[in-house]
XYZ file of C-alpha atoms in Angstrom:
463
model
C -181.159 -167.320 45.606
C -182.449 -170.622 46.971
C -179.033 -171.720 48.276
C -178.715 -168.451 50.207
C -182.225 -168.743 51.650
C -181.643 -172.358 52.711
C -178.497 -171.383 54.640
C -179.760 -168.257 56.362
C -183.548 -167.909 55.973
C -185.037 -171.444 55.882
C -188.517 -170.249 56.907
C -188.608 -167.827 53.983
C -187.394 -170.614 51.677
C -190.226 -172.919 52.781
C -192.805 -170.159 52.379
C -191.411 -169.382 48.917
C -192.153 -172.977 47.842
C -195.785 -172.638 48.865
C -198.328 -171.176 46.471
C -201.296 -170.426 48.648
C -203.809 -167.597 48.374
C -202.742 -165.949 51.641
C -199.011 -165.990 50.845
C -199.035 -164.478 47.336
C -198.108 -161.028 48.648
C -196.427 -162.249 51.841
C -193.832 -164.845 50.801
C -190.902 -162.652 51.763
C -192.389 -160.895 54.799
C -189.405 -161.486 57.113
C -188.032 -158.692 59.273
C -184.654 -160.476 59.552
C -184.431 -160.749 55.757
C -185.261 -157.056 55.355
C -182.784 -156.205 58.132
C -180.117 -157.820 55.915
C -180.970 -155.145 53.341
C -181.700 -152.158 55.587
C -178.801 -152.566 58.061
C -176.506 -151.255 55.331
C -178.481 -148.019 55.101
C -178.812 -147.510 58.848
C -175.005 -147.807 59.070
C -174.600 -145.333 56.201
C -176.916 -142.921 58.006
C -174.759 -142.899 61.159
C -171.362 -142.927 59.434
C -172.104 -139.927 57.216
C -171.607 -137.563 60.168
C -168.086 -138.884 60.737
C -167.583 -138.626 56.994
C -168.540 -134.929 57.109
C -165.702 -134.213 59.563
C -163.180 -136.151 57.466
C -164.360 -134.566 54.205
C -164.124 -131.036 55.551
C -160.852 -131.326 57.476
C -158.908 -133.998 55.585
C -160.344 -133.587 52.090
C -162.694 -135.376 49.714
C -160.073 -137.998 48.780
C -159.632 -139.074 52.404
C -163.328 -139.926 52.688
C -163.223 -141.839 49.401
C -160.270 -143.915 50.651
C -161.884 -144.659 54.036
C -165.090 -145.681 52.250
C -163.251 -148.028 49.891
C -161.474 -149.829 52.754
C -164.764 -150.315 54.597
C -166.393 -151.604 51.388
C -163.603 -154.129 50.926
C -163.804 -155.475 54.490
C -167.601 -155.724 54.318
C -167.490 -157.673 51.055
C -164.921 -160.134 52.444
C -166.995 -160.707 55.598
C -170.212 -161.239 53.612
C -168.560 -163.729 51.265
C -167.195 -165.713 54.225
C -170.406 -165.553 56.301
C -171.527 -168.702 58.119
C -174.293 -167.082 60.223
C -176.672 -164.119 60.252
C -174.379 -162.074 62.527
C -171.515 -162.170 60.016
C -173.904 -161.153 57.256
C -175.241 -158.184 59.230
C -171.763 -157.003 60.350
C -170.558 -157.233 56.749
C -173.553 -155.196 55.609
C -172.822 -152.590 58.305
C -169.254 -152.229 57.000
C -170.651 -151.813 53.488
C -172.970 -149.157 54.921
C -170.026 -147.251 56.382
C -168.483 -147.331 52.902
C -171.677 -145.894 51.433
C -171.805 -143.192 54.116
C -168.296 -142.008 53.253
C -168.588 -142.525 49.494
C -171.951 -140.791 49.096
C -170.725 -137.928 51.253
C -167.555 -137.242 49.265
C -168.078 -138.315 45.648
C -170.940 -135.949 44.629
C -169.014 -133.050 46.212
C -165.833 -134.090 44.399
C -167.584 -134.188 41.038
C -169.454 -130.891 41.492
C -166.332 -129.065 42.658
C -164.126 -130.367 39.836
C -166.604 -129.741 36.995
C -166.973 -126.476 35.026
C -170.424 -124.921 35.533
C -171.560 -125.529 31.930
C -171.183 -129.326 32.217
C -171.539 -129.744 35.981
C -174.837 -131.585 35.618
C -173.427 -134.189 33.231
C -170.221 -134.693 35.234
C -172.046 -134.994 38.553
C -174.359 -137.571 37.042
C -171.405 -139.860 36.424
C -172.039 -140.738 40.077
C -175.551 -141.937 39.294
C -174.507 -143.543 35.995
C -171.798 -145.660 37.600
C -174.179 -146.558 40.441
C -176.691 -147.745 37.845
C -173.988 -149.638 35.962
C -173.030 -151.270 39.254
C -176.622 -152.381 39.789
C -176.785 -153.786 36.253
C -173.468 -155.615 36.636
C -174.557 -156.953 40.031
C -177.765 -158.332 38.520
C -175.829 -159.946 35.675
C -173.443 -161.500 38.212
C -176.397 -162.776 40.248
C -177.958 -164.226 37.123
C -174.740 -166.154 36.445
C -173.814 -167.163 39.999
C -177.321 -168.466 40.729
C -176.408 -171.443 38.543
C -173.342 -172.256 40.715
C -174.506 -174.511 43.557
C -174.239 -174.247 46.494
C -171.739 -171.399 46.827
C -172.719 -169.042 43.999
C -174.065 -166.492 46.461
C -170.614 -166.261 48.121
C -169.027 -165.365 44.781
C -171.781 -162.805 44.184
C -171.194 -161.031 47.500
C -167.400 -161.383 47.412
C -167.000 -159.756 43.987
C -167.871 -156.430 45.661
C -164.160 -156.325 46.566
C -163.380 -155.476 42.930
C -165.079 -152.030 42.801
C -163.851 -151.392 46.358
C -160.278 -151.894 45.142
C -160.831 -149.610 42.126
C -162.316 -146.960 44.428
C -159.231 -147.152 46.671
C -156.853 -146.774 43.710
C -158.837 -143.801 42.437
C -158.789 -142.165 45.860
C -155.013 -142.547 46.079
C -154.138 -141.201 42.613
C -156.796 -138.548 41.894
C -156.001 -134.915 42.831
C -157.826 -133.215 45.695
C -160.465 -130.639 44.651
C -159.398 -126.962 44.465
C -162.216 -126.070 46.886
C -160.928 -128.521 49.483
C -157.292 -127.432 49.071
C -158.229 -123.778 49.487
C -160.377 -124.694 52.481
C -157.305 -126.360 54.031
C -155.158 -123.265 53.363
C -153.130 -124.850 50.517
C -153.763 -121.952 48.132
C -150.919 -122.450 45.660
C -151.690 -126.146 45.292
C -155.372 -125.363 44.902
C -154.703 -122.902 42.081
C -152.507 -125.400 40.245
C -155.201 -128.069 40.388
C -157.837 -125.549 39.256
C -155.688 -124.541 36.275
C -155.108 -128.187 35.406
C -158.777 -129.265 35.493
C -159.935 -126.111 33.651
C -157.156 -126.420 31.046
C -156.200 -122.734 31.293
C -154.239 -120.358 33.512
C -157.045 -117.766 33.296
C -158.833 -118.792 36.461
C -158.460 -115.585 38.481
C -162.189 -114.914 38.902
C -163.081 -118.474 39.854
C -160.116 -118.748 42.208
C -161.080 -115.468 43.888
C -164.589 -116.865 44.410
C -163.097 -119.983 46.011
C -160.968 -117.906 48.392
C -163.931 -115.708 49.399
C -166.114 -118.751 49.984
C -163.318 -120.455 51.923
C -162.790 -117.430 54.175
C -166.481 -117.448 54.985
C -166.396 -121.200 55.559
C -163.463 -120.950 57.996
C -165.389 -118.389 60.026
C -168.129 -120.956 60.613
C -167.294 -122.979 63.717
C -170.480 -125.065 63.671
C -171.492 -125.793 60.044
C -174.456 -127.989 61.045
C -175.814 -125.185 63.249
C -175.212 -122.732 60.406
C -177.510 -124.811 58.193
C -180.417 -123.668 60.370
C -179.897 -119.953 59.645
C -182.517 -118.122 57.585
C -180.111 -117.521 54.689
C -179.617 -121.301 54.385
C -183.293 -122.223 54.797
C -183.866 -123.018 51.084
C -180.847 -125.337 50.971
C -181.950 -127.020 54.211
C -185.544 -127.615 53.134
C -184.920 -128.449 49.459
C -181.452 -129.999 49.428
C -180.988 -131.537 52.854
C -184.558 -132.654 53.629
C -186.998 -132.577 50.727
C -185.165 -134.018 47.725
C -183.300 -136.885 49.501
C -186.487 -137.957 51.309
C -188.647 -137.783 48.198
C -186.019 -139.634 46.152
C -186.754 -142.720 48.251
C -190.516 -142.131 48.507
C -190.844 -142.559 44.743
C -190.832 -146.288 45.485
C -187.905 -146.809 43.134
C -185.525 -148.327 45.641
C -188.197 -150.772 46.727
C -188.339 -152.001 43.153
C -184.536 -152.060 42.841
C -183.904 -153.828 46.163
C -186.593 -156.386 45.708
C -186.970 -156.707 41.923
C -186.222 -160.464 42.028
C -188.516 -160.808 45.063
C -191.309 -158.838 43.372
C -191.067 -160.796 40.148
C -190.963 -164.100 42.057
C -193.956 -162.995 44.097
C -195.729 -162.281 40.806
C -195.165 -165.851 39.682
C -191.852 -165.664 37.822
C -189.376 -168.471 38.454
C -186.096 -167.739 40.223
C -184.067 -167.467 36.999
C -186.766 -165.497 35.198
C -187.035 -163.030 38.088
C -183.294 -162.327 37.999
C -183.486 -161.924 34.239
C -186.340 -159.439 34.653
C -184.331 -157.463 37.202
C -181.425 -157.320 34.722
C -183.796 -155.703 32.214
C -184.978 -153.289 34.913
C -181.475 -152.213 35.886
C -180.581 -151.846 32.199
C -183.434 -149.332 31.912
C -181.917 -147.476 34.890
C -178.564 -147.156 33.095
C -180.276 -145.959 29.898
C -182.185 -143.341 31.907
C -178.961 -142.067 33.485
C -177.353 -141.719 30.018
C -180.355 -139.701 28.784
C -180.108 -137.426 31.808
C -176.352 -136.917 31.379
C -176.800 -135.961 27.742
C -179.702 -133.558 28.171
C -179.904 -132.223 31.754
C -177.611 -129.245 31.092
C -179.693 -128.365 28.025
C -183.254 -128.744 29.305
C -182.615 -128.155 32.994
C -183.346 -129.891 36.284
C -186.970 -128.806 36.748
C -188.098 -130.075 33.332
C -186.724 -133.556 34.035
C -188.233 -133.685 37.523
C -191.713 -132.654 36.386
C -191.958 -134.564 33.101
C -190.711 -137.812 34.607
C -192.874 -137.349 37.704
C -195.998 -137.344 35.523
C -194.904 -140.581 33.846
C -193.996 -142.268 37.141
C -197.437 -141.475 38.577
C -199.171 -143.070 35.576
C -196.992 -146.205 35.716
C -197.537 -146.758 39.458
C -201.295 -146.487 38.973
C -201.114 -148.945 36.051
C -199.217 -151.497 38.195
C -201.739 -151.125 41.025
C -204.761 -151.574 38.742
C -203.206 -154.616 37.036
C -202.447 -156.322 40.351
C -205.888 -155.453 41.748
C -207.579 -157.154 38.790
C -205.269 -160.080 38.080
C -203.192 -161.016 41.129
C -203.620 -162.506 44.603
C -205.727 -165.544 43.758
C -203.034 -168.136 44.491
C -202.305 -168.786 40.813
C -199.427 -167.772 38.558
C -200.028 -164.655 36.488
C -200.694 -165.231 32.777
C -197.553 -164.737 30.683
C -198.974 -161.706 28.864
C -199.838 -159.937 32.127
C -196.375 -160.760 33.522
C -194.677 -159.261 30.468
C -196.924 -156.187 30.716
C -195.860 -155.666 34.349
C -192.169 -156.005 33.467
C -192.592 -153.415 30.680
C -194.459 -150.986 32.948
C -191.887 -151.355 35.730
C -189.068 -150.823 33.210
C -190.734 -147.639 31.932
C -191.076 -146.451 35.537
C -187.379 -147.181 36.138
C -186.452 -145.335 32.922
C -188.379 -142.249 34.088
C -186.761 -142.384 37.534
C -183.327 -143.014 36.017
C -183.347 -139.702 34.181
C -184.941 -137.628 36.950
C -185.113 -138.364 40.678
C -182.246 -140.854 40.525
C -179.409 -138.639 39.251
C -180.961 -135.265 40.104
C -181.548 -136.366 43.691
C -177.753 -136.211 44.095
C -176.938 -133.461 41.589
C -179.214 -130.682 42.843
C -178.293 -130.908 46.562
C -174.574 -131.041 45.718
C -174.733 -127.786 43.747
C -176.929 -125.580 45.958
C -174.980 -125.516 49.257
C -172.428 -122.701 49.829
C -168.913 -123.874 50.686
C -169.354 -122.930 54.360
C -172.041 -125.592 54.799
C -171.259 -127.886 51.858
C -169.795 -130.868 53.714
C -172.375 -130.544 56.516
C -175.157 -130.153 53.955
C -174.012 -133.188 51.996
C -173.953 -135.180 55.245
C -177.560 -134.169 55.861
C -178.423 -135.218 52.299
C -176.847 -138.643 52.799
C -178.334 -138.995 56.302
C -181.905 -138.228 55.213
C -181.485 -140.322 52.053
C -180.189 -143.304 54.017
C -182.843 -142.923 56.736
C -185.674 -143.100 54.224
C -183.874 -145.788 52.212
C -183.555 -147.926 55.338
C -187.173 -147.327 56.369
C -188.455 -148.176 52.886
C -186.213 -151.260 52.745
C -187.386 -152.419 56.169
C -191.084 -151.691 55.607
C -191.694 -152.495 51.938
C -192.171 -156.263 52.119
C -194.435 -156.100 55.162
C -196.349 -153.247 53.469
C -196.664 -155.323 50.288
C -198.055 -158.118 52.447
C -200.675 -155.967 54.203
C -201.479 -153.214 51.681
C -201.141 -155.507 48.651
C -201.585 -153.517 45.415
C -202.396 -150.438 47.524
C -198.671 -149.897 48.190
C -198.254 -148.805 44.566
C -201.169 -146.346 44.871
C -199.473 -144.931 47.967
C -196.281 -144.329 45.990
C -198.330 -142.712 43.195
C -199.801 -140.247 45.685
C -196.358 -139.421 47.042
C -195.093 -138.752 43.506
C -197.832 -136.100 43.086
C -196.719 -134.418 46.334
C -193.018 -134.407 45.439
C -193.644 -133.085 41.920
C -195.626 -130.202 43.431
C -192.722 -129.559 45.823
C -190.340 -129.196 42.858
C -192.765 -127.069 40.834
C -193.272 -124.472 43.554
C -189.972 -124.390 45.457
C -186.993 -125.328 43.245
C -185.496 -122.666 40.931
C -183.573 -123.785 37.846
C -179.855 -124.285 38.617
C -178.506 -125.328 35.218
C -175.255 -123.601 34.171
C -175.244 -121.366 37.266
C -171.727 -121.219 38.804
C -171.759 -123.192 42.029
C -170.614 -120.212 44.141
C -173.408 -117.989 42.722
C -176.388 -120.291 43.275
C -177.345 -118.246 46.354
C -178.565 -115.475 44.009
C -181.375 -117.780 42.850
C -182.938 -117.739 46.324
C -182.862 -113.941 46.445
C -184.832 -113.786 43.183
C -187.284 -116.643 43.850
C -190.947 -115.720 44.419
C -191.118 -117.638 47.715
C -187.580 -117.895 49.097
C -186.776 -114.178 48.757
C -189.249 -113.515 51.577
C -187.120 -115.728 53.839
C -183.514 -115.036 52.784
C -184.013 -111.391 51.779
C -181.579 -109.763 49.352
C -178.495 -109.586 51.584
C -175.129 -111.208 50.926
C -174.935 -114.980 51.187
C -171.788 -114.879 53.325
C -172.039 -112.797 56.508
C -169.899 -114.638 59.066
C -168.933 -111.539 61.007
C -171.967 -109.377 60.385
C -170.314 -107.478 57.523
C -171.536 -107.418 53.958
C -169.652 -107.690 50.746
C -170.262 -109.396 47.475
C -168.205 -112.347 46.352
C -169.380 -111.910 42.748
């Protein structure tokens, strides 16, 4: 928003008003401006390790509550900001909220959901994130017309979801897995019976107790992640998927959709309107994934959407190479074409790497390493999110349309990663996922066919 740029980034504002050949791709190349975005993710990266300790020892709800309080304080500080320092500190507090929220919420959803609908339930996390992005864009579209303090209202309204998150954390029950892990067996069984709607939960409850006993025997869960039996979860869940989720280029488009559209010649209002359309496509993609992921499976969505995303990135790059960068506004038809292509890309991401990037890691870790594994997921995700956020605008400036070809190449690599290394996890009980590694053509050479839980060197099946 112009009022925001005038107050905090006057150099960027002046450059935005220029329309010279050399600034078409470089209008927003400001490391301080990108630090405003990326500081949130660097803070989330660091805070997730503290969140792991809280989640494991105090429960999933405790992390949700801590995250909501940090969100609230960050939103208040951002809305009241009078200098860059207040903005950055507010963003850091928001980042702490993300670190705790992203650590606990996917675990909470996966542990509460029955196996047959776990994919759909877990994707409520992604759906509500997408709805938040859409609502935020609609708010921005409205508050941009309120001068000169509309941006304060935009940032301050983040206190509303923070308050709802706090209320939910206070009143929702703790997960059965967490209660059993804390030794509260009777309470854990009652919650399990309540969320399953039946008293016939003996087998599932026995699995939880076995997994919890193994988990308690692990003194150093992060160190345990490095063991051979956990190598698939480490490489796929903790490193590969969260890194690749950001390397799709999607978050660059989401973070900077108004910036991209303004750089491509759209006016300020038109660029916000275009980003509303883009985030609407993200919500629609999440709904498609929720409805169909437990029917068609995780791999099918990853691979089909990956093919589409590659084609769309190449189309954007070719269009910009032929029609953009000459110091003139893009023709209306070309602008509309780019918005459509970007929306189709977002739709493909919204039903694949977006929701599945959180779903698959949350369902493949055994209980003994689940909170540590989820922390690694959030840490790697936030690291790459922050790096992409910090580097995208300068990369757009120097690589120009080539940045989209780079993302296209990365999409080919990540789709190959899924094709060769990820087994299908749909409708597999969360405590039996380890059997998939023992039967996989590649991973069985690493994990062997022994029991998943061997804390004291003994064997014994939990199934």
